[in-house]
Amino acid sequence: VLRRALLDELKRKWPRCAVQDASFQEYGFGATQVTIKQ
C-alpha cells in the first residue's frame, strides 16, 4: 500500500521519473530505485 502510494505521488509530481526495483544486495528486500529526469 505504501509503495503504491509513493509511486503514484512520484508519477504525479515527476511524470518523467523512472522506477525500478533496487539491488537486493546493496539495499535489501523491497528497495525501490527512482531516477528523476529533468
PDB file of N, CA and C in Angstrom:
ATOM      1  N   VAL A   1       0.833  -1.192   0.000  1.00  0.00           N
ATOM      2  CA  VAL A   1       0.000   0.000   0.000  1.00  0.00           C
ATOM      3  C   VAL A   1       0.874   1.251   0.000  1.00  0.00           C
ATOM      4  N   LEU A   2       1.877   1.293   0.859  1.00  0.00           N
ATOM      5  CA  LEU A   2       2.754   2.459   0.921  1.00  0.00           C
ATOM      6  C   LEU A   2       3.550   2.623  -0.376  1.00  0.00           C
ATOM      7  N   ARG A   3       4.047   1.507  -0.906  1.00  0.00           N
ATOM      8  CA  ARG A   3       4.821   1.571  -2.152  1.00  0.00           C
ATOM      9  C   ARG A   3       3.961   2.126  -3.287  1.00  0.00           C
ATOM     10  N   ARG A   4       2.735   1.642  -3.396  1.00  0.00           N
ATOM     11  CA  ARG A   4       1.831   2.098  -4.452  1.00  0.00           C
ATOM     12  C   ARG A   4       1.550   3.593  -4.295  1.00  0.00           C
ATOM     13  N   ALA A   5       1.318   4.053  -3.070  1.00  0.00           N
ATOM     14  CA  ALA A   5       1.059   5.474  -2.826  1.00  0.00           C
ATOM     15  C   ALA A   5       2.280   6.312  -3.203  1.00  0.00           C
ATOM     16  N   LEU A   6       3.458   5.826  -2.857  1.00  0.00           N
ATOM     17  CA  LEU A   6       4.686   6.538  -3.196  1.00  0.00           C
ATOM     18  C   LEU A   6       4.872   6.621  -4.708  1.00  0.00           C
ATOM     19  N   LEU A   7       4.668   5.512  -5.396  1.00  0.00           N
ATOM     20  CA  LEU A   7       4.821   5.505  -6.853  1.00  0.00           C
ATOM     21  C   LEU A   7       3.806   6.421  -7.529  1.00  0.00           C
ATOM     22  N   ASP A   8       2.574   6.424  -7.041  1.00  0.00           N
ATOM     23  CA  ASP A   8       1.547   7.315  -7.599  1.00  0.00           C
ATOM     24  C   ASP A   8       1.938   8.778  -7.414  1.00  0.00           C
ATOM     25  N   GLU A   9       2.446   9.121  -6.241  1.00  0.00           N
ATOM     26  CA  GLU A   9       2.862  10.502  -5.958  1.00  0.00           C
ATOM     27  C   GLU A   9       4.052  10.900  -6.828  1.00  0.00           C
ATOM     28  N   LEU A  10       5.005  10.010  -6.985  1.00  0.00           N
ATOM     29  CA  LEU A  10       6.162  10.299  -7.839  1.00  0.00           C
ATOM     30  C   LEU A  10       5.728  10.562  -9.272  1.00  0.00           C
ATOM     31  N   LYS A  11       4.853   9.714  -9.799  1.00  0.00           N
ATOM     32  CA  LYS A  11       4.391   9.889 -11.181  1.00  0.00           C
ATOM     33  C   LYS A  11       3.577  11.174 -11.346  1.00  0.00           C
ATOM     34  N   ARG A  12       2.875  11.578 -10.304  1.00  0.00           N
ATOM     35  CA  ARG A  12       2.084  12.805 -10.376  1.00  0.00           C
ATOM     36  C   ARG A  12       2.993  14.040 -10.384  1.00  0.00           C
ATOM     37  N   LYS A  13       4.010  14.047  -9.513  1.00  0.00           N
ATOM     38  CA  LYS A  13       4.890  15.212  -9.402  1.00  0.00           C
ATOM     39  C   LYS A  13       5.995  15.229 -10.454  1.00  0.00           C
ATOM     40  N   TRP A  14       6.494  14.046 -10.807  1.00  0.00           N
ATOM     41  CA  TRP A  14       7.579  13.917 -11.778  1.00  0.00           C
ATOM     42  C   TRP A  14       7.198  12.865 -12.807  1.00  0.00           C
ATOM     43  N   PRO A  15       6.394  13.226 -13.799  1.00  0.00           N
ATOM     44  CA  PRO A  15       5.896  12.248 -14.769  1.00  0.00           C
ATOM     45  C   PRO A  15       6.999  11.541 -15.561  1.00  0.00           C
ATOM     46  N   ARG A  16       8.160  12.147 -15.652  1.00  0.00           N
ATOM     47  CA  ARG A  16       9.246  11.537 -16.425  1.00  0.00           C
ATOM     48  C   ARG A  16      10.169  10.679 -15.570  1.00  0.00           C
ATOM     49  N   CYS A  17       9.829  10.438 -14.316  1.00  0.00           N
ATOM     50  CA  CYS A  17      10.704   9.632 -13.467  1.00  0.00           C
ATOM     51  C   CYS A  17      10.648   8.164 -13.878  1.00  0.00           C
ATOM     52  N   ALA A  18      11.760   7.489 -13.666  1.00  0.00           N
ATOM     53  CA  ALA A  18      11.843   6.051 -13.942  1.00  0.00           C
ATOM     54  C   ALA A  18      11.945   5.318 -12.611  1.00  0.00           C
ATOM     55  N   VAL A  19      11.193   4.238 -12.464  1.00  0.00           N
ATOM     56  CA  VAL A  19      11.144   3.489 -11.211  1.00  0.00           C
ATOM     57  C   VAL A  19      11.453   2.028 -11.497  1.00  0.00           C
ATOM     58  N   GLN A  20      12.286   1.431 -10.647  1.00  0.00           N
ATOM     59  CA  GLN A  20      12.582   0.005 -10.780  1.00  0.00           C
ATOM     60  C   GLN A  20      12.973  -0.549  -9.416  1.00  0.00           C
ATOM     61  N   ASP A  21      12.926  -1.869  -9.284  1.00  0.00           N
ATOM     62  CA  ASP A  21      13.380  -2.499  -8.053  1.00  0.00           C
ATOM     63  C   ASP A  21      14.881  -2.267  -7.924  1.00  0.00           C
ATOM     64  N   ALA A  22      15.322  -1.887  -6.724  1.00  0.00           N
ATOM     65  CA  ALA A  22      16.743  -1.644  -6.485  1.00  0.00           C
ATOM     66  C   ALA A  22      17.449  -2.962  -6.174  1.00  0.00           C
ATOM     67  N   SER A  23      18.753  -2.925  -6.198  1.00  0.00           N
ATOM     68  CA  SER A  23      19.573  -4.105  -5.933  1.00  0.00           C
ATOM     69  C   SER A  23      19.337  -4.637  -4.521  1.00  0.00           C
ATOM     70  N   PHE A  24      18.942  -5.901  -4.429  1.00  0.00           N
ATOM     71  CA  PHE A  24      18.748  -6.538  -3.125  1.00  0.00           C
ATOM     72  C   PHE A  24      20.067  -6.585  -2.370  1.00  0.00           C
ATOM     73  N   GLN A  25      21.144  -6.870  -3.098  1.00  0.00           N
ATOM     74  CA  GLN A  25      22.463  -6.991  -2.484  1.00  0.00           C
ATOM     75  C   GLN A  25      22.908  -5.672  -1.849  1.00  0.00           C
ATOM     76  N   GLU A  26      22.606  -4.553  -2.481  1.00  0.00           N
ATOM     77  CA  GLU A  26      23.027  -3.250  -1.960  1.00  0.00           C
ATOM     78  C   GLU A  26      22.061  -2.671  -0.936  1.00  0.00           C
ATOM     79  N   TYR A  27      20.736  -2.825  -1.155  1.00  0.00           N
ATOM     80  CA  TYR A  27      19.758  -2.093  -0.361  1.00  0.00           C
ATOM     81  C   TYR A  27      18.785  -2.963   0.422  1.00  0.00           C
ATOM     82  N   GLY A  28      18.758  -4.258   0.145  1.00  0.00           N
ATOM     83  CA  GLY A  28      17.876  -5.148   0.889  1.00  0.00           C
ATOM     84  C   GLY A  28      16.528  -5.346   0.213  1.00  0.00           C
ATOM     85  N   PHE A  29      15.685  -6.107   0.894  1.00  0.00           N
ATOM     86  CA  PHE A  29      14.388  -6.505   0.356  1.00  0.00           C
ATOM     87  C   PHE A  29      13.433  -5.322   0.225  1.00  0.00           C
ATOM     88  N   GLY A  30      12.793  -5.202  -0.920  1.00  0.00           N
ATOM     89  CA  GLY A  30      11.737  -4.215  -1.121  1.00  0.00           C
ATOM     90  C   GLY A  30      12.201  -2.818  -1.489  1.00  0.00           C
ATOM     91  N   ALA A  31      13.494  -2.637  -1.716  1.00  0.00           N
ATOM     92  CA  ALA A  31      14.000  -1.307  -2.055  1.00  0.00           C
ATOM     93  C   ALA A  31      13.599  -0.932  -3.479  1.00  0.00           C
ATOM     94  N   THR A  32      13.367   0.349  -3.687  1.00  0.00           N
ATOM     95  CA  THR A  32      12.971   0.868  -4.989  1.00  0.00           C
ATOM     96  C   THR A  32      13.955   1.949  -5.413  1.00  0.00           C
ATOM     97  N   GLN A  33      14.412   1.885  -6.647  1.00  0.00           N
ATOM     98  CA  GLN A  33      15.306   2.902  -7.192  1.00  0.00           C
ATOM     99  C   GLN A  33      14.493   3.844  -8.057  1.00  0.00           C
ATOM    100  N   VAL A  34      14.644   5.137  -7.807  1.00  0.00           N
ATOM    101  CA  VAL A  34      13.912   6.155  -8.565  1.00  0.00           C
ATOM    102  C   VAL A  34      14.919   7.078  -9.231  1.00  0.00           C
ATOM    103  N   THR A  35      14.762   7.286 -10.535  1.00  0.00           N
ATOM    104  CA  THR A  35      15.589   8.225 -11.280  1.00  0.00           C
ATOM    105  C   THR A  35      14.675   9.331 -11.781  1.00  0.00           C
ATOM    106  N   ILE A  36      14.969  10.568 -11.365  1.00  0.00           N
ATOM    107  CA  ILE A  36      14.155  11.711 -11.784  1.00  0.00           C
ATOM    108  C   ILE A  36      14.897  12.423 -12.904  1.00  0.00           C
ATOM    109  N   LYS A  37      14.287  12.435 -14.087  1.00  0.00           N
ATOM    110  CA  LYS A  37      14.888  13.053 -15.267  1.00  0.00           C
ATOM    111  C   LYS A  37      14.411  14.493 -15.376  1.00  0.00           C
ATOM    112  N   GLN A  38      15.312  15.355 -15.796  1.00  0.00           N
ATOM    113  CA  GLN A  38      14.941  16.761 -15.951  1.00  0.00           C
ATOM    114  C   GLN A  38      14.606  17.086 -17.379  1.00  0.00           C
TER     115      GLN A  38
END
